[in-house]
């Protein structure tokens, strides 16, 4: 896929209630500045703390995404086991009815010892035929009983497995809630620090972020082709999301976190990726050198593998970087995140 200068795409501001804390870096607060003077007169220390909190929030988001993916999988498994248990119960009910019918028939036809019945019978040949039929009924009842007991054991196993999955799901959901609280706490702390700045300083930060978003809507990418058609298709899908806001835990189509963008884009190309950057780092062919990357390859950032984006060509990454930012192009060298390796999917 040839790739040339990208036309400037319209940016979008995100004002949803759910992510008001995530937009803190571009929001101008109306709250008064703190009465306590900060030691750094230029407030650079505060901004560095805010940036660090956003980084911690994005790292925690990938952990949250992993827990969410596990919870969703467990929920599906619980549903399967519960449905299977319900089906087994229905089969058992049918077997129980059939066993009851056979038992009732035998009870009604019983009474005398078979040898006396034969002795007193006025039609020995007819009796012997009936006795043979009763033996066959007994064999059928025995087979039904064995089938019933087997189905009963299978039902118990499904119920036990569903119970174990439900326990795992409950534990995972508690972890999920804890991660969510952690992320919201980081973003809330960042907002509180932002509120300590003067209106002028907050306006300057907002303007810088706005400039970064506008500049990141376009980039000189060169004309290097993608390694495969599906990688090219995924990259084109991601390019169509430039200007969409970063929202933690979001996977499109109108907002994204970092791994949400890559997993959504590859899904448009018919490839299912794991939800987290750490898991995405382990799929496909690993590329250790930036020089080996081609547009559409995944690029894994940070030593804990907590950030992922698309290699866009000419030393650029296309990604959803952090709270307050939008999906944009950015120089890898200037992103502030160390490159770990690339991943190529065929």
Coordinates of C-alpha atoms in Angstrom, one line a residue:
X1 CA 0.0 0.0 0.0
X2 CA 1.5 3.3 -1.0
X3 CA 1.1 6.0 1.6
X4 CA 1.7 9.7 0.9
X5 CA 0.9 12.9 2.8
X6 CA -2.2 12.5 4.7
X7 CA -4.8 15.3 4.4
X8 CA -5.7 17.1 7.5
X9 CA -8.7 15.4 9.1
X10 CA -11.2 17.2 11.3
X11 CA -10.6 16.8 15.0
X12 CA -13.4 16.1 17.5
X13 CA -13.7 17.2 21.1
X14 CA -15.1 14.7 23.5
X15 CA -17.3 15.9 26.3
X16 CA -19.1 12.8 27.6
X17 CA -19.9 12.6 31.2
X18 CA -18.2 9.2 31.6
X19 CA -14.8 10.5 30.6
X20 CA -14.8 14.0 32.0
X21 CA -11.8 13.2 34.1
X22 CA -10.0 11.7 31.1
X23 CA -10.3 15.0 29.3
X24 CA -8.7 16.8 32.2
X25 CA -5.6 17.7 30.1
X26 CA -7.7 19.8 27.8
X27 CA -10.3 21.1 30.2
X28 CA -10.1 24.6 31.6
X29 CA -11.4 24.4 35.2
X30 CA -13.4 27.1 36.7
X31 CA -12.3 26.2 40.2
X32 CA -10.0 28.7 42.0
X33 CA -6.3 28.0 42.2
X34 CA -4.8 26.5 45.4
X35 CA -4.0 29.1 48.1
X36 CA -0.8 27.3 48.9
X37 CA 2.1 28.3 46.6
X38 CA 3.9 25.5 44.9
X39 CA 7.7 25.3 45.0
X40 CA 8.1 25.5 41.2
X41 CA 7.1 29.0 40.1
X42 CA 6.6 27.8 36.5
X43 CA 4.3 24.9 37.6
X44 CA 6.4 22.5 35.5
X45 CA 6.6 20.1 38.5
X46 CA 2.8 19.9 38.6
X47 CA 2.5 19.2 34.9
X48 CA 5.1 16.5 35.2
X49 CA 3.1 14.9 37.9
X50 CA -0.1 15.1 35.8
X51 CA 1.7 13.5 32.9
X52 CA 2.9 10.7 35.2
X53 CA -0.6 10.1 36.5
X54 CA -2.0 9.9 33.0
X55 CA 0.8 7.4 32.2
X56 CA -0.1 5.3 35.2
X57 CA -3.8 5.5 34.3
X58 CA -3.1 4.2 30.8
X59 CA -0.9 1.4 32.2
X60 CA -3.7 0.4 34.6
X61 CA -6.2 0.6 31.7
X62 CA -4.4 -2.3 30.0
X63 CA -4.7 -4.4 33.2
X64 CA -8.4 -3.5 33.3
X65 CA -8.8 -4.5 29.7
X66 CA -7.2 -7.9 30.5
X67 CA -9.6 -8.4 33.4
X68 CA -12.6 -7.3 31.3
X69 CA -11.6 -9.8 28.5
X70 CA -11.3 -12.6 31.1
X71 CA -14.7 -11.7 32.7
X72 CA -16.4 -11.6 29.3
X73 CA -15.0 -15.0 28.4
X74 CA -16.0 -16.5 31.8
X75 CA -19.5 -15.1 31.4
X76 CA -19.8 -16.8 28.0
X77 CA -18.6 -20.1 29.5
X78 CA -21.0 -19.9 32.4
X79 CA -23.8 -19.4 29.9
X80 CA -22.7 -22.5 27.9
X81 CA -22.5 -24.7 31.0
X82 CA -25.9 -23.4 32.3
X83 CA -27.5 -24.0 29.0
X84 CA -26.0 -27.5 28.8
X85 CA -27.2 -28.3 32.3
X86 CA -30.7 -27.2 31.4
X87 CA -30.6 -29.4 28.3
X88 CA -29.4 -32.4 30.4
X89 CA -32.1 -31.8 32.9
X90 CA -34.7 -32.0 30.2
X91 CA -33.3 -35.3 28.9
X92 CA -33.3 -36.6 32.5
X93 CA -36.9 -35.7 32.9
X94 CA -37.8 -37.6 29.7
X95 CA -35.9 -40.7 30.8
X96 CA -37.6 -40.5 34.2
X97 CA -41.0 -40.5 32.5
X98 CA -40.0 -43.5 30.3
X99 CA -38.7 -45.4 33.3
X100 CA -41.9 -44.8 35.2
X101 CA -44.0 -46.0 32.3
X102 CA -42.0 -49.3 32.0
X103 CA -42.1 -49.9 35.8
X104 CA -45.8 -49.3 35.9
X105 CA -46.4 -51.8 33.1
X106 CA -44.3 -54.5 34.8
X107 CA -46.1 -53.9 38.1
X108 CA -49.5 -54.4 36.4
X109 CA -48.4 -57.5 34.6
X110 CA -46.7 -59.1 37.6
X111 CA -48.2 -61.0 40.6
X112 CA -47.6 -64.7 40.3
X113 CA -44.2 -66.5 40.1
X114 CA -43.4 -67.1 36.4
X115 CA -43.3 -70.9 36.8
X116 CA -46.8 -71.0 38.4
X117 CA -48.1 -68.6 35.7
X118 CA -46.9 -71.1 33.1
X119 CA -48.4 -74.1 35.0
X120 CA -51.8 -72.5 35.3
X121 CA -51.9 -71.0 31.9
X122 CA -54.4 -72.3 29.4
X123 CA -52.2 -71.1 26.6
X124 CA -48.6 -72.0 27.4
X125 CA -47.3 -70.9 24.0
X126 CA -48.9 -67.5 24.4
X127 CA -47.6 -67.2 27.9
X128 CA -44.1 -68.0 26.8
X129 CA -44.3 -65.2 24.2
X130 CA -45.4 -62.8 26.9
X131 CA -42.7 -63.8 29.2
X132 CA -40.1 -63.3 26.5
X133 CA -41.6 -59.8 25.9
X134 CA -41.3 -59.1 29.6
X135 CA -37.6 -60.1 29.5
X136 CA -37.0 -57.7 26.7
X137 CA -38.8 -55.0 28.6
X138 CA -36.5 -55.7 31.6
X139 CA -33.5 -55.3 29.3
X140 CA -34.9 -52.1 28.0
X141 CA -35.5 -50.8 31.5
X142 CA -31.9 -51.7 32.5
X143 CA -30.6 -49.8 29.5
X144 CA -32.8 -46.8 30.3
X145 CA -31.6 -46.9 33.9
X146 CA -28.0 -46.9 32.9
X147 CA -28.6 -44.0 30.5
X148 CA -30.4 -42.1 33.2
X149 CA -27.6 -42.6 35.7
X150 CA -25.0 -41.5 33.1
X151 CA -27.0 -38.4 32.2
X152 CA -27.4 -37.6 35.9
X153 CA -23.6 -37.7 36.4
X154 CA -23.1 -35.5 33.4
X155 CA -25.7 -33.0 34.7
X156 CA -23.9 -32.9 38.1
X157 CA -20.5 -32.3 36.3
X158 CA -22.0 -29.4 34.3
X159 CA -23.5 -27.9 37.4
X160 CA -20.2 -28.2 39.3
X161 CA -18.3 -26.7 36.4
X162 CA -20.8 -23.8 36.1
X163 CA -20.3 -23.2 39.8
X164 CA -16.5 -23.0 39.5
X165 CA -16.8 -20.6 36.5
X166 CA -19.2 -18.5 38.5
X167 CA -16.7 -18.3 41.4
X168 CA -13.9 -17.3 38.9
X169 CA -16.2 -14.7 37.3
X170 CA -17.1 -13.2 40.7
X171 CA -13.3 -12.9 41.6
X172 CA -12.5 -11.4 38.2
X173 CA -15.4 -8.9 38.5
X174 CA -14.1 -7.8 41.9
X175 CA -10.6 -7.3 40.3
X176 CA -12.3 -5.4 37.5
X177 CA -14.0 -3.0 39.9
X178 CA -10.7 -2.5 41.7
X179 CA -8.9 -1.6 38.5
X180 CA -11.7 0.7 37.5
X181 CA -11.4 2.5 40.9
X182 CA -7.6 2.7 40.5
X183 CA -7.9 4.3 37.0
X184 CA -10.6 6.8 38.1
X185 CA -8.5 7.7 41.1
X186 CA -5.5 8.5 39.0
X187 CA -7.6 10.6 36.6
X188 CA -9.2 12.4 39.6
X189 CA -5.9 13.1 41.1
X190 CA -4.6 14.5 37.8
X191 CA -7.7 16.8 37.7
X192 CA -7.1 18.0 41.2
X193 CA -3.5 18.8 40.3
X194 CA -4.6 20.6 37.2
X195 CA -7.0 22.7 39.3
X196 CA -4.0 24.0 41.3
X197 CA -2.7 25.8 38.2
X198 CA -3.7 29.3 37.3
X199 CA -6.3 29.8 34.5
X200 CA -3.5 31.1 32.3
X201 CA -1.4 28.0 32.8
X202 CA -4.3 25.7 32.2
X203 CA -5.1 27.6 29.1
X204 CA -1.5 27.1 27.9
X205 CA -1.7 23.4 28.6
X206 CA -5.0 23.1 26.7
X207 CA -3.5 25.0 23.8
X208 CA -0.5 22.8 23.6
X209 CA -2.6 19.7 23.6
X210 CA -4.8 21.1 20.9
X211 CA -1.8 21.9 18.8
X212 CA -0.5 18.4 19.3
X213 CA -3.8 16.9 18.2
X214 CA -4.0 19.1 15.2
X215 CA -0.4 18.4 14.2
X216 CA -1.0 14.7 14.8
X217 CA -4.0 14.6 12.4
X218 CA -1.5 14.6 9.5
X219 CA 2.0 13.4 8.9
X220 CA 4.6 12.8 6.1
X221 CA 4.5 9.0 6.0
X222 CA 6.5 8.2 2.8
X223 CA 5.5 5.6 0.3
X224 CA 6.5 2.3 1.9
X225 CA 4.0 -0.6 1.3
X226 CA 2.5 -2.7 4.1
X227 CA 3.7 -6.2 4.6
X228 CA 0.3 -7.8 3.8
X229 CA -3.2 -6.8 2.5
X230 CA -4.8 -7.4 5.8
X231 CA -2.2 -5.3 7.7
X232 CA -2.9 -2.5 5.1
X233 CA -6.6 -2.8 5.6
X234 CA -6.3 -2.6 9.4
X235 CA -4.0 0.4 9.0
X236 CA -6.5 2.2 6.7
X237 CA -9.2 1.5 9.3
X238 CA -7.1 3.1 12.0
X239 CA -6.3 6.1 9.8
X240 CA -10.1 6.6 9.4
X241 CA -10.3 7.1 13.2
X242 CA -7.8 10.0 13.4
X243 CA -9.3 12.7 15.6
X244 CA -11.3 10.3 17.8
X245 CA -10.8 10.8 21.6
X246 CA -8.8 8.6 23.9
X247 CA -11.2 7.0 26.5
X248 CA -9.9 4.3 28.9
X249 CA -11.4 0.9 28.2
X250 CA -12.9 2.0 24.9
X251 CA -12.6 -0.1 21.7
X252 CA -14.4 2.0 19.1
X253 CA -15.8 3.0 16.9
X254 CA -16.0 6.5 18.3
X255 CA -13.4 6.4 21.1
X256 CA -10.4 4.3 21.9
X257 CA -7.7 3.4 24.3
X258 CA -4.4 2.2 22.7
X259 CA -5.1 -1.5 22.4
X260 CA -8.8 -0.7 21.7
X261 CA -7.7 1.1 18.5
X262 CA -5.5 -1.7 17.3
X263 CA -7.9 -4.6 18.1
X264 CA -10.8 -2.6 16.5
X265 CA -8.8 -1.9 13.3
X266 CA -7.6 -5.4 12.8
X267 CA -11.2 -6.7 13.4
X268 CA -12.2 -4.6 10.4
X269 CA -9.6 -6.5 8.4
X270 CA -11.0 -9.9 9.6
X271 CA -8.3 -10.6 12.3
X272 CA -9.2 -11.1 15.9
X273 CA -6.6 -9.8 18.3
X274 CA -6.4 -10.1 22.1
X275 CA -7.6 -7.0 23.9
X276 CA -4.5 -5.9 25.8
X277 CA -1.2 -4.5 24.5
X278 CA 0.7 -7.1 26.5
X279 CA -1.2 -9.9 24.8
X280 CA -0.9 -8.3 21.4
X281 CA 2.9 -8.1 21.9
X282 CA 3.0 -11.9 21.7
X283 CA 1.0 -12.5 18.4
X284 CA 2.5 -12.7 14.9
X285 CA 6.2 -12.3 14.0
X286 CA 8.4 -10.3 16.3
X287 CA 10.5 -7.5 14.8
X288 CA 13.2 -6.1 17.0
X289 CA 14.4 -3.3 14.8
X290 CA 12.5 -0.2 13.8
X291 CA 14.1 -0.4 10.5
X292 CA 12.3 -3.7 9.8
X293 CA 8.8 -2.2 10.4
X294 CA 6.4 -1.5 7.6
X295 CA 3.1 0.5 7.8
X296 CA 0.4 -1.6 9.5
X297 CA 2.8 -3.5 11.8
X298 CA 2.0 -3.2 15.5
X299 CA 4.5 -1.3 17.5
X300 CA 4.9 -2.2 21.2
X301 CA 6.0 0.6 23.6
X302 CA 7.2 0.9 27.2
X303 CA 9.2 -1.7 29.2
X304 CA 6.0 -3.2 30.7
X305 CA 4.5 -3.4 27.2
X306 CA 1.6 -1.2 28.2
X307 CA 1.3 0.7 25.0
X308 CA 0.6 -0.3 21.4
X309 CA 0.0 1.5 18.1
X310 CA 0.5 1.1 14.4
X311 CA 3.8 1.8 12.6
X312 CA 2.8 4.5 10.1
X313 CA 6.0 4.8 8.1
X314 CA 8.8 7.4 8.2
X315 CA 9.4 6.9 11.9
X316 CA 5.8 7.7 12.9
X317 CA 3.3 5.9 15.1
X318 CA -0.4 6.1 14.7
X319 CA -2.0 5.6 18.1
X320 CA -4.4 6.6 20.8
X321 CA -1.8 7.9 23.3
X322 CA -3.4 9.2 26.5
X323 CA -6.3 10.9 28.3
X324 CA -7.0 14.3 26.8
X325 CA -5.5 13.3 23.4
X326 CA -6.9 12.1 20.2
X327 CA -6.0 9.3 17.8
X328 CA -3.1 10.8 16.0
X329 CA 0.3 10.4 14.3
X330 CA 3.4 11.1 16.3
X331 CA 7.1 10.7 16.0
X332 CA 8.2 7.6 17.8
X333 CA 11.4 9.3 18.9
X334 CA 9.4 12.1 20.5
X335 CA 6.6 10.1 22.0
X336 CA 8.4 9.8 25.3
X337 CA 7.9 6.0 25.3
X338 CA 10.7 3.5 24.6
X339 CA 10.2 1.2 21.6
X340 CA 10.3 -2.5 22.6
X341 CA 9.6 -4.4 19.4
X342 CA 7.2 -4.6 16.4
X343 CA 4.7 -7.3 15.6
X344 CA 3.8 -8.4 12.0
X345 CA 0.5 -10.2 11.3
X346 CA 0.2 -11.9 7.9

